[in-house]
Short mmCIF file of C-alpha atoms and ligand atoms in Angstrom, two decimals:
data_model
loop_
_atom_site.label_atom_id
_atom_site.label_comp_id
_atom_site.label_asym_id
_atom_site.label_seq_id
_atom_site.Cartn_x
_atom_site.Cartn_y
_atom_site.Cartn_z
CA MET A 883 12.02 -3.24 -34.68
CA GLN A 884 15.01 -0.89 -34.90
CA THR A 885 16.79 -2.23 -31.86
CA LYS A 886 19.21 0.72 -31.70
CA THR A 887 16.33 3.05 -31.02
CA VAL A 888 15.10 1.36 -27.83
CA ASP A 889 15.01 4.09 -25.19
CA GLY A 890 16.53 2.92 -21.89
CA ARG A 891 15.63 5.92 -19.76
CA MET A 892 13.27 5.72 -16.78
CA PHE A 893 10.01 7.64 -16.45
CA ILE A 894 9.60 10.00 -13.50
CA ALA A 895 7.04 12.80 -13.14
CA GLY A 896 6.05 12.52 -16.77
CA GLN A 897 9.61 12.74 -18.12
CA ARG A 898 12.01 10.22 -19.63
CA THR A 899 15.18 10.58 -17.56
CA TRP A 900 18.60 9.04 -16.93
CA SER A 901 19.60 8.19 -13.38
CA ARG A 902 20.96 11.11 -11.35
CA SER A 903 24.14 9.04 -10.86
CA ALA A 904 24.36 8.45 -14.65
CA ALA A 905 24.75 4.70 -13.90
CA THR A 906 23.52 2.33 -16.62
CA PHE A 907 23.38 -1.35 -17.51
CA GLU A 908 22.86 -3.25 -20.78
CA ALA A 909 19.61 -4.88 -21.87
CA ILE A 910 20.56 -8.24 -23.42
CA ASP A 911 18.77 -10.13 -26.20
CA PRO A 912 18.69 -13.68 -24.75
CA ALA A 913 18.61 -15.23 -28.22
CA THR A 914 21.99 -13.76 -29.19
CA ALA A 915 23.54 -12.60 -25.88
CA GLU A 916 24.02 -9.16 -27.49
CA GLY A 917 23.11 -5.85 -25.88
CA PHE A 918 20.30 -3.92 -27.54
CA ALA A 919 19.79 -0.96 -25.20
CA THR A 920 21.58 1.01 -22.51
CA VAL A 921 19.26 1.23 -19.52
CA ALA A 922 19.27 3.74 -16.64
CA SER A 923 20.17 2.20 -13.30
CA GLY A 924 18.13 4.05 -10.70
CA ASP A 925 19.50 4.66 -7.22
CA LYS A 926 18.09 5.99 -3.96
CA SER A 927 17.90 9.59 -5.22
CA ASP A 928 15.88 8.49 -8.29
CA VAL A 929 13.61 6.46 -6.04
CA ASP A 930 13.13 9.54 -3.81
CA ALA A 931 12.20 11.61 -6.88
CA ALA A 932 9.74 9.02 -8.22
CA ILE A 933 8.02 8.58 -4.86
CA ALA A 934 7.83 12.36 -4.35
CA ALA A 935 6.23 12.71 -7.81
CA ALA A 936 3.74 9.95 -7.04
CA ARG A 937 2.89 11.52 -3.66
CA ALA A 938 2.33 14.92 -5.24
CA ALA A 939 0.08 13.40 -7.92
CA PHE A 940 -1.89 11.47 -5.30
CA GLU A 941 -2.48 14.53 -3.10
CA GLY A 942 -2.81 16.76 -6.14
CA GLY A 943 -5.94 15.22 -7.53
CA TRP A 944 -5.75 11.64 -8.84
CA ALA A 945 -7.32 10.22 -5.68
CA GLY A 946 -10.08 12.82 -5.63
CA LEU A 947 -10.94 12.67 -9.33
CA PRO A 948 -14.50 11.62 -10.13
CA PRO A 949 -13.97 7.86 -10.66
CA VAL A 950 -15.66 8.04 -14.04
CA ARG A 951 -12.64 10.06 -15.29
CA ARG A 952 -10.31 7.26 -14.25
CA VAL A 953 -12.62 4.88 -16.12
CA ARG A 954 -12.08 6.91 -19.29
CA ILE A 955 -8.32 7.18 -18.89
CA LEU A 956 -7.84 3.44 -18.24
CA ASN A 957 -10.06 2.54 -21.19
CA GLN A 958 -8.12 4.97 -23.34
CA LEU A 959 -4.86 3.34 -22.23
CA ALA A 960 -6.22 -0.10 -23.10
CA GLY A 961 -7.22 1.16 -26.54
CA LEU A 962 -3.78 2.65 -27.19
CA LEU A 963 -2.13 -0.61 -26.10
CA ARG A 964 -4.26 -2.56 -28.56
CA GLU A 965 -3.40 -0.06 -31.32
CA ARG A 966 0.33 -0.36 -30.57
CA ARG A 967 0.26 -4.11 -30.05
CA ALA A 968 2.91 -4.80 -32.67
CA GLU A 969 5.37 -2.31 -31.16
CA PHE A 970 4.91 -3.57 -27.60
CA ALA A 971 5.02 -7.24 -28.61
CA ALA A 972 8.28 -6.77 -30.55
CA LEU A 973 9.91 -5.08 -27.57
CA GLU A 974 8.70 -7.77 -25.15
CA SER A 975 9.81 -10.58 -27.44
CA LEU A 976 13.27 -9.05 -27.87
CA ASP A 977 13.68 -8.35 -24.16
CA VAL A 978 12.35 -11.64 -22.69
CA GLY A 979 13.06 -13.96 -25.63
CA LYS A 980 9.50 -15.28 -25.95
CA PRO A 981 7.89 -16.06 -29.32
CA LEU A 982 6.30 -12.99 -30.89
CA ARG A 983 2.78 -14.44 -30.87
CA GLN A 984 3.03 -15.06 -27.12
CA ALA A 985 4.21 -11.48 -26.64
CA GLU A 986 1.19 -10.32 -28.67
CA ASP A 987 -1.04 -12.29 -26.30
CA ASP A 988 0.69 -10.57 -23.39
CA VAL A 989 -0.13 -7.14 -24.84
CA SER A 990 -3.77 -8.16 -25.30
CA ALA A 991 -3.87 -9.46 -21.72
CA ALA A 992 -2.35 -6.21 -20.44
CA ALA A 993 -5.04 -4.24 -22.29
CA GLY A 994 -7.60 -6.64 -20.81
CA TYR A 995 -6.46 -5.77 -17.28
CA PHE A 996 -6.97 -2.06 -17.93
CA GLU A 997 -10.40 -2.72 -19.47
CA PHE A 998 -11.48 -4.95 -16.59
CA PHE A 999 -10.41 -2.48 -13.90
CA ALA A 1000 -11.74 0.50 -15.86
CA GLY A 1001 -15.05 -1.36 -15.61
CA VAL A 1002 -14.94 -1.43 -11.82
CA ALA A 1003 -13.21 1.92 -11.11
CA ASP A 1004 -16.57 3.64 -10.51
CA LYS A 1005 -18.04 0.67 -8.64
CA VAL A 1006 -15.76 0.52 -5.60
CA PHE A 1007 -18.78 0.47 -3.29
CA GLY A 1008 -18.89 0.73 0.47
CA SER A 1009 -21.77 -0.53 2.60
CA SER A 1010 -24.29 0.88 5.07
CA ILE A 1011 -24.59 -0.72 8.48
CA PRO A 1012 -27.82 -0.47 10.54
CA LEU A 1013 -27.39 0.99 14.06
CA GLY A 1014 -31.04 1.86 14.86
CA LYS A 1015 -33.01 5.08 15.18
CA GLY A 1016 -31.03 8.31 15.02
CA PHE A 1017 -27.95 6.77 13.48
CA VAL A 1018 -26.56 6.34 10.00
CA ASP A 1019 -23.38 4.39 9.43
CA PHE A 1020 -21.56 3.78 6.20
CA THR A 1021 -18.16 2.76 4.91
CA LEU A 1022 -15.94 4.47 2.35
CA ARG A 1023 -13.30 2.57 0.41
CA GLU A 1024 -10.40 4.93 -0.02
CA PRO A 1025 -7.11 4.50 -1.93
CA LEU A 1026 -3.96 3.75 0.06
CA GLY A 1027 -1.64 6.33 -1.51
CA VAL A 1028 1.58 5.44 -3.36
CA SER A 1029 1.71 1.80 -4.45
CA ALA A 1030 5.12 0.26 -5.26
CA GLN A 1031 4.96 -2.39 -7.97
CA ILE A 1032 8.06 -4.61 -8.08
CA VAL A 1033 7.84 -6.72 -11.20
CA PRO A 1034 9.71 -9.86 -12.40
CA TRP A 1035 11.18 -10.45 -15.84
CA ASN A 1036 9.04 -13.31 -17.13
CA TYR A 1037 5.89 -11.35 -18.11
CA PRO A 1038 6.89 -7.71 -17.55
CA LEU A 1039 3.98 -6.02 -19.30
CA ARG A 1040 1.30 -8.50 -18.29
CA LEU A 1041 2.30 -8.74 -14.62
CA ALA A 1042 2.88 -5.01 -14.26
CA SER A 1043 -0.59 -4.37 -15.70
CA ARG A 1044 -2.13 -6.93 -13.34
CA GLY A 1045 -1.10 -4.74 -10.39
CA LEU A 1046 -1.12 -1.30 -11.99
CA ALA A 1047 -4.66 -1.46 -13.35
CA PRO A 1048 -6.45 -2.04 -10.01
CA ALA A 1049 -4.03 0.30 -8.18
CA LEU A 1050 -4.79 3.17 -10.56
CA ALA A 1051 -8.50 2.32 -10.81
CA CYS A 1052 -8.86 2.75 -7.04
CA GLY A 1053 -7.15 6.17 -7.08
CA ASN A 1054 -3.62 5.22 -6.00
CA THR A 1055 -0.51 6.49 -7.75
CA VAL A 1056 2.34 4.12 -8.58
CA VAL A 1057 6.08 3.63 -8.77
CA ALA A 1058 6.93 0.53 -10.80
CA LYS A 1059 10.30 -1.24 -10.77
CA PRO A 1060 10.88 -3.71 -13.63
CA ALA A 1061 13.49 -6.46 -13.32
CA ALA A 1062 16.95 -5.72 -14.74
CA GLU A 1063 16.69 -8.81 -17.00
CA ALA A 1064 13.65 -7.50 -18.89
CA GLY A 1065 11.00 -4.84 -18.47
CA LEU A 1066 11.51 -1.97 -20.91
CA SER A 1067 7.89 -2.37 -22.02
CA ILE A 1068 6.80 -1.05 -18.61
CA VAL A 1069 8.54 2.28 -19.23
CA ARG A 1070 6.80 2.54 -22.61
CA LEU A 1071 3.52 1.73 -20.87
CA ALA A 1072 4.02 4.65 -18.48
CA GLU A 1073 4.60 6.95 -21.45
CA LEU A 1074 1.48 5.63 -23.11
CA ALA A 1075 -0.52 6.23 -19.92
CA GLY A 1076 0.48 9.89 -20.25
CA GLU A 1077 -0.90 9.92 -23.81
CA ALA A 1078 -4.10 8.37 -22.46
CA GLY A 1079 -4.55 11.30 -20.08
CA CYS A 1080 -2.83 10.08 -16.91
CA PRO A 1081 -1.61 13.22 -15.10
CA LEU A 1082 2.13 13.71 -14.50
CA GLY A 1083 3.48 11.69 -11.59
CA VAL A 1084 0.57 9.22 -11.42
CA PHE A 1085 2.62 6.43 -13.02
CA ASN A 1086 6.41 6.44 -12.56
CA VAL A 1087 8.98 3.80 -13.45
CA VAL A 1088 12.45 3.44 -11.92
CA THR A 1089 14.63 0.90 -13.74
CA GLY A 1090 17.44 -0.99 -12.04
CA GLY A 1091 18.30 -4.17 -10.19
CA ARG A 1092 18.03 -5.59 -6.72
CA ASP A 1093 19.33 -2.44 -4.92
CA THR A 1094 16.81 -0.24 -6.70
CA GLY A 1095 14.00 -2.59 -5.65
CA ALA A 1096 15.29 -2.68 -2.08
CA ALA A 1097 15.42 1.15 -1.95
CA ILE A 1098 11.75 1.28 -2.98
CA ALA A 1099 10.62 -1.47 -0.60
CA ALA A 1100 12.29 0.25 2.39
CA HIS A 1101 11.12 3.77 1.51
CA PRO A 1102 8.96 5.44 4.17
CA GLY A 1103 7.06 7.33 1.45
CA ILE A 1104 5.19 4.32 0.05
CA ASN A 1105 1.88 2.98 1.32
CA HIS A 1106 1.68 -0.45 -0.29
CA ILE A 1107 3.87 -2.98 -2.15
CA THR A 1108 2.84 -5.50 -4.78
CA PHE A 1109 5.59 -7.99 -5.53
CA THR A 1110 5.77 -10.97 -7.87
CA GLY A 1111 8.92 -13.09 -7.93
CA SER A 1112 10.95 -15.49 -5.82
CA VAL A 1113 10.27 -16.52 -2.23
CA PRO A 1114 13.55 -15.17 -0.75
CA THR A 1115 12.98 -11.76 -2.35
CA GLY A 1116 9.36 -11.78 -1.17
CA ILE A 1117 10.56 -12.40 2.38
CA ALA A 1118 13.12 -9.55 2.12
CA ILE A 1119 10.40 -7.21 0.85
CA MET A 1120 8.02 -8.20 3.63
CA LYS A 1121 10.71 -7.47 6.21
CA ALA A 1122 11.41 -4.06 4.67
CA ALA A 1123 7.68 -3.29 4.59
CA ALA A 1124 7.35 -4.27 8.26
CA ASP A 1125 9.66 -1.43 9.29
CA ASN A 1126 7.23 1.07 7.75
CA VAL A 1127 4.05 -0.91 8.62
CA VAL A 1128 3.08 -1.10 4.97
CA PRO A 1129 0.78 -3.83 3.56
CA VAL A 1130 2.16 -6.16 0.91
CA THR A 1131 0.61 -8.34 -1.77
CA LEU A 1132 2.93 -11.23 -2.62
CA GLU A 1133 2.78 -13.66 -5.53
CA LEU A 1134 5.78 -15.93 -5.10
CA GLY A 1135 5.47 -18.55 -7.79
CA GLY A 1136 4.73 -22.21 -7.50
CA LYS A 1137 5.47 -25.80 -8.27
CA SER A 1138 2.09 -26.47 -9.75
CA PRO A 1139 1.01 -30.11 -9.98
CA ASN A 1140 -0.90 -31.41 -12.98
CA ILE A 1141 -2.80 -34.52 -11.85
CA ILE A 1142 -3.65 -36.80 -14.76
CA PHE A 1143 -6.01 -39.68 -14.00
CA ALA A 1144 -6.09 -42.69 -16.30
CA ASP A 1145 -9.67 -41.94 -17.43
CA ALA A 1146 -8.73 -38.45 -18.69
CA ASP A 1147 -8.61 -37.35 -22.30
CA LEU A 1148 -4.89 -38.10 -22.50
CA GLU A 1149 -4.41 -36.50 -25.91
CA ARG A 1150 -5.75 -33.17 -24.68
CA ALA A 1151 -3.79 -33.34 -21.44
CA ALA A 1152 -0.59 -34.11 -23.38
CA ALA A 1153 -1.21 -31.21 -25.76
CA SER A 1154 -1.72 -28.91 -22.78
CA SER A 1155 1.54 -30.12 -21.18
CA ALA A 1156 3.52 -29.51 -24.37
CA THR A 1157 2.10 -25.97 -24.39
CA THR A 1158 3.35 -25.50 -20.82
CA LEU A 1159 6.92 -25.97 -22.08
CA MET A 1160 6.53 -23.71 -25.10
CA GLN A 1161 4.78 -20.94 -23.17
CA ASN A 1162 7.65 -18.60 -22.26
CA SER A 1163 9.97 -21.64 -21.96
CA ALA A 1164 7.95 -22.54 -18.83
CA GLN A 1165 9.23 -19.44 -17.03
CA THR A 1166 5.70 -18.97 -15.78
CA CYS A 1167 4.64 -18.87 -12.14
CA THR A 1168 1.49 -20.89 -12.87
CA ALA A 1169 3.20 -23.46 -15.14
CA PRO A 1170 1.99 -26.98 -14.23
CA THR A 1171 5.45 -28.49 -14.54
CA ARG A 1172 4.98 -31.25 -11.97
CA LEU A 1173 3.15 -34.03 -13.76
CA LEU A 1174 1.45 -36.55 -11.46
CA LEU A 1175 0.40 -39.53 -13.55
CA GLU A 1176 -1.88 -42.37 -12.49
CA ARG A 1177 0.35 -45.40 -12.88
CA SER A 1178 -1.86 -47.26 -15.40
CA ALA A 1179 -1.74 -44.26 -17.77
CA HIS A 1180 1.95 -43.53 -17.31
CA ASP A 1181 3.44 -45.23 -20.39
CA ARG A 1182 0.81 -44.01 -22.83
CA PHE A 1183 0.87 -40.43 -21.55
CA VAL A 1184 4.67 -40.17 -21.50
CA ASP A 1185 4.75 -41.50 -25.03
CA LEU A 1186 2.11 -39.04 -26.29
CA LEU A 1187 3.81 -36.11 -24.61
CA ALA A 1188 7.34 -37.02 -25.71
CA GLN A 1189 6.16 -37.22 -29.33
CA ARG A 1190 4.79 -33.70 -29.10
CA ILE A 1191 7.86 -32.32 -27.33
CA ARG A 1192 10.19 -33.70 -30.01
CA THR A 1193 8.43 -31.54 -32.62
CA ILE A 1194 9.03 -28.26 -30.73
CA LYS A 1195 11.16 -25.86 -32.79
CA MET A 1196 13.36 -23.42 -30.91
CA GLY A 1197 14.50 -20.05 -32.21
CA ARG A 1198 14.74 -16.34 -31.63
CA GLY A 1199 11.46 -14.99 -30.26
CA LEU A 1200 11.14 -12.36 -33.00
CA ASP A 1201 11.19 -15.18 -35.62
CA ASN A 1202 8.10 -16.69 -33.96
CA PRO A 1203 9.37 -20.20 -33.19
CA ASP A 1204 7.48 -22.64 -30.94
CA MET A 1205 9.80 -21.86 -28.06
CA GLY A 1206 12.44 -19.22 -27.31
CA PRO A 1207 15.49 -19.10 -25.04
CA VAL A 1208 15.34 -18.55 -21.28
CA VAL A 1209 15.75 -14.96 -20.18
CA SER A 1210 19.41 -14.75 -19.12
CA GLU A 1211 22.68 -16.59 -18.75
CA ARG A 1212 22.09 -16.71 -15.00
CA GLN A 1213 18.66 -18.32 -15.47
CA MET A 1214 20.10 -20.79 -18.01
CA ASN A 1215 22.80 -21.86 -15.56
CA ARG A 1216 20.27 -22.19 -12.78
CA VAL A 1217 18.11 -24.51 -14.91
CA LEU A 1218 21.12 -26.50 -16.15
CA GLY A 1219 22.11 -26.97 -12.50
CA TYR A 1220 18.78 -28.72 -11.89
CA LEU A 1221 19.22 -30.86 -15.02
CA ASN A 1222 22.71 -31.90 -13.94
CA ALA A 1223 21.30 -32.99 -10.60
CA ALA A 1224 18.58 -35.07 -12.28
CA ALA A 1225 20.66 -38.17 -12.98
CA ARG A 1226 22.04 -38.10 -9.43
CA ASP A 1227 18.46 -38.22 -8.16
CA GLY A 1228 17.63 -41.24 -10.36
CA ALA A 1229 15.51 -39.31 -12.87
CA THR A 1230 15.79 -40.09 -16.58
CA ALA A 1231 15.39 -37.66 -19.47
CA VAL A 1232 12.82 -39.08 -21.92
CA THR A 1233 13.64 -36.19 -24.23
CA GLY A 1234 15.88 -33.12 -23.92
CA GLY A 1235 17.99 -32.74 -20.81
CA GLY A 1236 20.54 -30.01 -21.54
CA ARG A 1237 21.55 -26.91 -23.43
CA SER A 1238 20.63 -26.82 -27.12
CA THR A 1239 23.34 -28.33 -29.32
CA SER A 1240 22.18 -26.46 -32.43
CA ARG A 1241 24.98 -24.34 -33.95
CA GLU A 1242 22.58 -21.53 -34.93
CA LEU A 1243 21.44 -21.19 -31.33
CA ALA A 1244 24.88 -21.53 -29.74
CA ASN A 1245 25.20 -17.89 -28.63
CA GLY A 1246 21.80 -17.69 -26.98
CA TYR A 1247 20.40 -19.13 -23.76
CA PHE A 1248 18.55 -22.07 -25.28
CA ILE A 1249 17.63 -25.13 -23.23
CA GLU A 1250 16.07 -28.17 -24.84
CA PRO A 1251 12.43 -28.80 -23.92
CA THR A 1252 12.83 -31.59 -21.39
CA LEU A 1253 10.69 -34.39 -19.96
CA LEU A 1254 12.15 -36.04 -16.86
CA ASP A 1255 10.65 -39.36 -15.82
CA HIS A 1256 10.91 -41.27 -12.51
CA VAL A 1257 11.30 -38.11 -10.46
CA ALA A 1258 11.23 -39.15 -6.83
CA ARG A 1259 8.70 -37.71 -4.43
CA GLY A 1260 10.47 -35.23 -2.15
CA SER A 1261 13.51 -34.81 -4.44
CA VAL A 1262 14.85 -31.33 -5.25
CA LEU A 1263 13.46 -31.59 -8.81
CA GLU A 1264 10.02 -32.38 -7.46
CA GLN A 1265 10.08 -29.68 -4.78
CA GLU A 1266 11.79 -26.57 -6.20
CA GLU A 1267 10.65 -24.14 -8.87
CA ILE A 1268 12.95 -24.85 -11.85
CA PHE A 1269 11.57 -21.99 -13.98
CA GLY A 1270 12.75 -23.33 -17.31
CA PRO A 1271 11.46 -25.78 -19.97
CA VAL A 1272 11.45 -28.88 -17.78
CA LEU A 1273 8.52 -31.16 -16.88
CA THR A 1274 8.89 -33.80 -14.16
CA VAL A 1275 6.91 -37.04 -13.92
CA THR A 1276 5.93 -38.74 -10.67
CA THR A 1277 3.34 -41.55 -10.51
CA PHE A 1278 0.49 -42.27 -8.07
CA GLU A 1279 -1.93 -45.14 -7.43
CA SER A 1280 -4.98 -43.53 -5.79
CA VAL A 1281 -6.83 -40.22 -5.43
CA ASP A 1282 -5.54 -39.89 -1.86
CA GLU A 1283 -1.97 -40.44 -2.96
CA ALA A 1284 -2.35 -37.89 -5.78
CA ILE A 1285 -3.65 -35.30 -3.30
CA ALA A 1286 -0.84 -36.02 -0.84
CA ILE A 1287 1.82 -35.59 -3.54
CA ALA A 1288 0.10 -32.48 -4.93
CA ASN A 1289 0.04 -30.89 -1.47
CA GLY A 1290 3.55 -32.05 -0.63
CA THR A 1291 5.54 -28.91 -1.53
CA PRO A 1292 5.87 -25.54 0.20
CA TYR A 1293 3.95 -23.94 -2.69
CA GLY A 1294 0.22 -23.69 -3.46
CA LEU A 1295 -0.52 -21.53 -6.50
CA VAL A 1296 -2.43 -23.57 -9.11
CA THR A 1297 -3.35 -27.25 -9.54
CA GLY A 1298 -4.43 -28.92 -12.77
CA ILE A 1299 -6.72 -31.97 -12.69
CA TRP A 1300 -7.61 -34.11 -15.71
CA THR A 1301 -10.36 -36.75 -15.43
CA ARG A 1302 -13.76 -37.55 -16.96
CA ASP A 1303 -15.10 -38.31 -13.45
CA LEU A 1304 -16.27 -35.00 -11.99
CA THR A 1305 -16.91 -36.50 -8.54
CA LYS A 1306 -13.27 -37.53 -8.37
CA ALA A 1307 -12.22 -34.11 -9.68
CA LEU A 1308 -14.25 -32.29 -7.03
CA MET A 1309 -12.98 -34.57 -4.25
CA ALA A 1310 -9.46 -33.62 -5.26
CA ALA A 1311 -10.27 -29.93 -5.83
CA THR A 1312 -11.65 -29.47 -2.32
CA ALA A 1313 -8.68 -31.24 -0.70
CA ILE A 1314 -6.02 -29.38 -2.68
CA LYS A 1315 -4.17 -26.53 -0.99
CA SER A 1316 -3.77 -24.01 -3.80
CA GLY A 1317 -5.30 -20.68 -4.76
CA GLN A 1318 -6.70 -22.00 -8.05
CA VAL A 1319 -7.75 -25.42 -9.31
CA ARG A 1320 -8.24 -25.94 -13.05
CA ILE A 1321 -10.14 -29.02 -14.19
CA ASN A 1322 -9.82 -30.40 -17.74
CA ALA A 1323 -8.38 -27.16 -19.18
CA TYR A 1324 -5.46 -25.09 -18.03
CA SER A 1325 -6.36 -21.79 -19.66
CA VAL A 1326 -9.61 -20.03 -20.41
CA GLU A 1327 -10.61 -16.77 -22.08
CA GLY A 1328 -11.74 -14.24 -19.47
CA SER A 1329 -9.43 -15.49 -16.71
CA ILE A 1330 -8.75 -11.88 -15.65
CA GLY A 1331 -12.02 -12.08 -13.71
CA LEU A 1332 -10.84 -15.08 -11.68
CA PRO A 1333 -9.20 -14.31 -8.32
CA PHE A 1334 -5.60 -15.47 -8.38
CA GLY A 1335 -2.99 -15.91 -5.66
CA GLY A 1336 -1.22 -18.32 -3.40
CA TYR A 1337 -1.67 -20.65 -0.49
CA LYS A 1338 1.38 -21.35 1.67
CA ARG A 1339 4.70 -19.99 0.33
CA SER A 1340 3.12 -18.97 -2.97
CA GLY A 1341 2.09 -15.77 -1.21
CA PHE A 1342 -1.06 -13.97 -0.14
CA GLY A 1343 -3.53 -11.40 -1.36
CA ARG A 1344 -5.56 -11.97 -4.50
CA GLU A 1345 -4.81 -10.42 -7.88
CA GLN A 1346 -7.34 -10.25 -10.71
CA GLY A 1347 -11.10 -10.19 -10.35
CA VAL A 1348 -12.96 -7.77 -8.13
CA GLU A 1349 -11.14 -9.38 -5.18
CA ALA A 1350 -8.02 -7.43 -6.21
CA LEU A 1351 -9.68 -4.18 -5.14
CA ALA A 1352 -9.14 -5.24 -1.52
CA ASN A 1353 -5.37 -4.83 -2.00
CA TYR A 1354 -5.65 -1.25 -3.15
CA THR A 1355 -8.27 0.26 -0.82
CA GLN A 1356 -8.62 0.87 2.90
CA ILE A 1357 -11.98 1.06 4.61
CA LYS A 1358 -13.12 4.07 6.59
CA ASN A 1359 -16.26 3.75 8.72
CA VAL A 1360 -18.37 6.88 9.23
CA MET A 1361 -20.90 6.87 12.09
CA ILE A 1362 -23.44 9.70 12.37
CA ASN A 1363 -25.81 10.40 15.23
CA PHE A 1364 -28.54 12.74 13.94
CA GLY A 1365 -31.11 12.04 16.65
P1 LIG B 2005 13.63 -12.03 -7.84
O1 LIG B 2005 12.44 -12.42 -7.06
O2 LIG B 2005 14.89 -11.79 -7.07
O3 LIG B 2005 13.32 -10.67 -8.69
C1 LIG B 2005 12.05 -10.17 -8.97
C2 LIG B 2005 12.05 -8.64 -8.84
O4 LIG B 2005 12.43 -8.25 -7.53
C3 LIG B 2005 13.03 -7.94 -9.76
O5 LIG B 2005 12.45 -6.71 -10.19
C4 LIG B 2005 14.22 -7.66 -8.85
O6 LIG B 2005 15.05 -6.59 -9.28
C5 LIG B 2005 13.52 -7.30 -7.56
N1 LIG B 2005 14.31 -7.49 -6.34
C6 LIG B 2005 15.31 -8.38 -6.12
N2 LIG B 2005 15.75 -8.28 -4.84
C7 LIG B 2005 15.01 -7.32 -4.24
C8 LIG B 2005 14.95 -6.78 -2.92
N3 LIG B 2005 15.76 -7.22 -1.95
N4 LIG B 2005 14.04 -5.82 -2.65
C9 LIG B 2005 13.19 -5.38 -3.60
N5 LIG B 2005 13.19 -5.85 -4.88
C10 LIG B 2005 14.10 -6.82 -5.19
O7 LIG B 2005 13.80 -13.12 -8.95
P2 LIG B 2005 15.10 -13.62 -9.78
O8 LIG B 2005 16.32 -13.67 -8.92
O9 LIG B 2005 15.19 -12.80 -11.00
O10 LIG B 2005 14.66 -15.11 -10.19
C11 LIG B 2005 14.96 -16.18 -9.33
C12 LIG B 2005 13.83 -17.19 -9.30
O11 LIG B 2005 12.62 -16.56 -8.86
C13 LIG B 2005 13.45 -17.83 -10.63
O12 LIG B 2005 14.27 -18.88 -10.98
C14 LIG B 2005 12.04 -18.29 -10.34
O13 LIG B 2005 12.07 -19.51 -9.65
C15 LIG B 2005 11.51 -17.21 -9.41
N6 LIG B 2005 10.68 -16.23 -10.15
C16 LIG B 2005 9.33 -16.31 -10.02
C17 LIG B 2005 8.52 -15.43 -10.74
C18 LIG B 2005 7.01 -15.48 -10.65
O14 LIG B 2005 6.34 -15.16 -11.61
N7 LIG B 2005 6.48 -15.82 -9.49
C19 LIG B 2005 9.09 -14.50 -11.60
C20 LIG B 2005 10.49 -14.42 -11.69
C21 LIG B 2005 11.26 -15.30 -10.95
#
């Protein structure tokens, strides 16, 4: 990739554009701490323009288009994404720092979202309700209008597509706001949507930071907000939405437990846990970073996992290492803060535990893949989302204790369970308070069809699957008396 040629302009009403204020910020390569693009910093007037464009496109025809045309456009967009996979993956890898092959998977997943929701765009059925002789009653599922999509930096393309695809499929228009840390791929996606036949103004992107997001969330011209990110920001967005009585869909991360019973296939569970660290340096909302080990399996599992972790090679994402840096200096310092607190809390680092000491990686934001043992129940490390390459180990003695520890945080996004005893697995699965439970595998092909979202402070509303359509439609009931 020719890094100098990365375009940092936003995308409003079908045009690449700088901010009206001419304000900019630098996009930073987290592997080198060097800037690689100058990015437009959108303000309130840019947000006004993007929302006006989206409103005009909504009223001007996108909502009323025969759904089968939206099917074609979304499929076309998916096809173009697959064709340009190398370009999008290189940009994502450079921007976020993740290994190139993981960025390629992200592009495929993004295309998968558009294919899945293209498949349902002409199947957003209502129902008919019997009222007796002389009456017909039916429901229509109509789009909401302009959907704001406020996206985090960890999986810009994938997470933007997760919300954009159902929003567009249902006939809404969108204004997306990537995170300032990373998200240039979302602007390229909007351009590509134009090539795929998306009319002007249907898909707009305003780049910028917190203030830009806040200006969108508080804008009276939007009809819905999808947000993925931290709990405090989710709360701020919900409060802003309340003033305009606008529905929100919130995915606020997690502290996902991975319960490993002694009878599990420990080799497979250890391999899966090592992957958790390597996958985007564990900056993943679903990452099962809280290992709960049955005491009798503790020593063997820790040993197996530590051996794997010690082989992880770090490097610049574009060079396709096992693991890249974290996204920013701020995120690195946040994670190091947790690691510094570990010893105070009585935890011990089995491997890793700090910033990389490698001279080649000294300029970038590299943190060693870390396994912390003896992490106390209720401690900060066991309760808060670290969002970096750190796994914590806590032990349990019984199924009931495992469930109590698993449920003992404010979050409830995903839970992993590893055991050969399916009765035990199902007992735990039904008692667990999280939106997904994954038994004996943490990932599966086709997961786009599985409803995904939080219990408790992990948020509400379901993304993915046909359940996601509920976020992007409102129901109108039509009653007719023809008697
Ligand atoms: P954040 O939640 O503040 O940012 C996410 C998005 O929200 C960005 O686009 C940001 O510009 C925007 N934003 C920030 N303040 C806003 C506001 N008041 N109104 C509207 N939009 C606003 O996340 P962060 O500060 O970058 O990261 C902090 C922590 O959040 C991380 O350490 C991690 O624990 C968590 N996080 C979770 C996810 C996830 O996938 N659930 C993703 C990123 C970060």
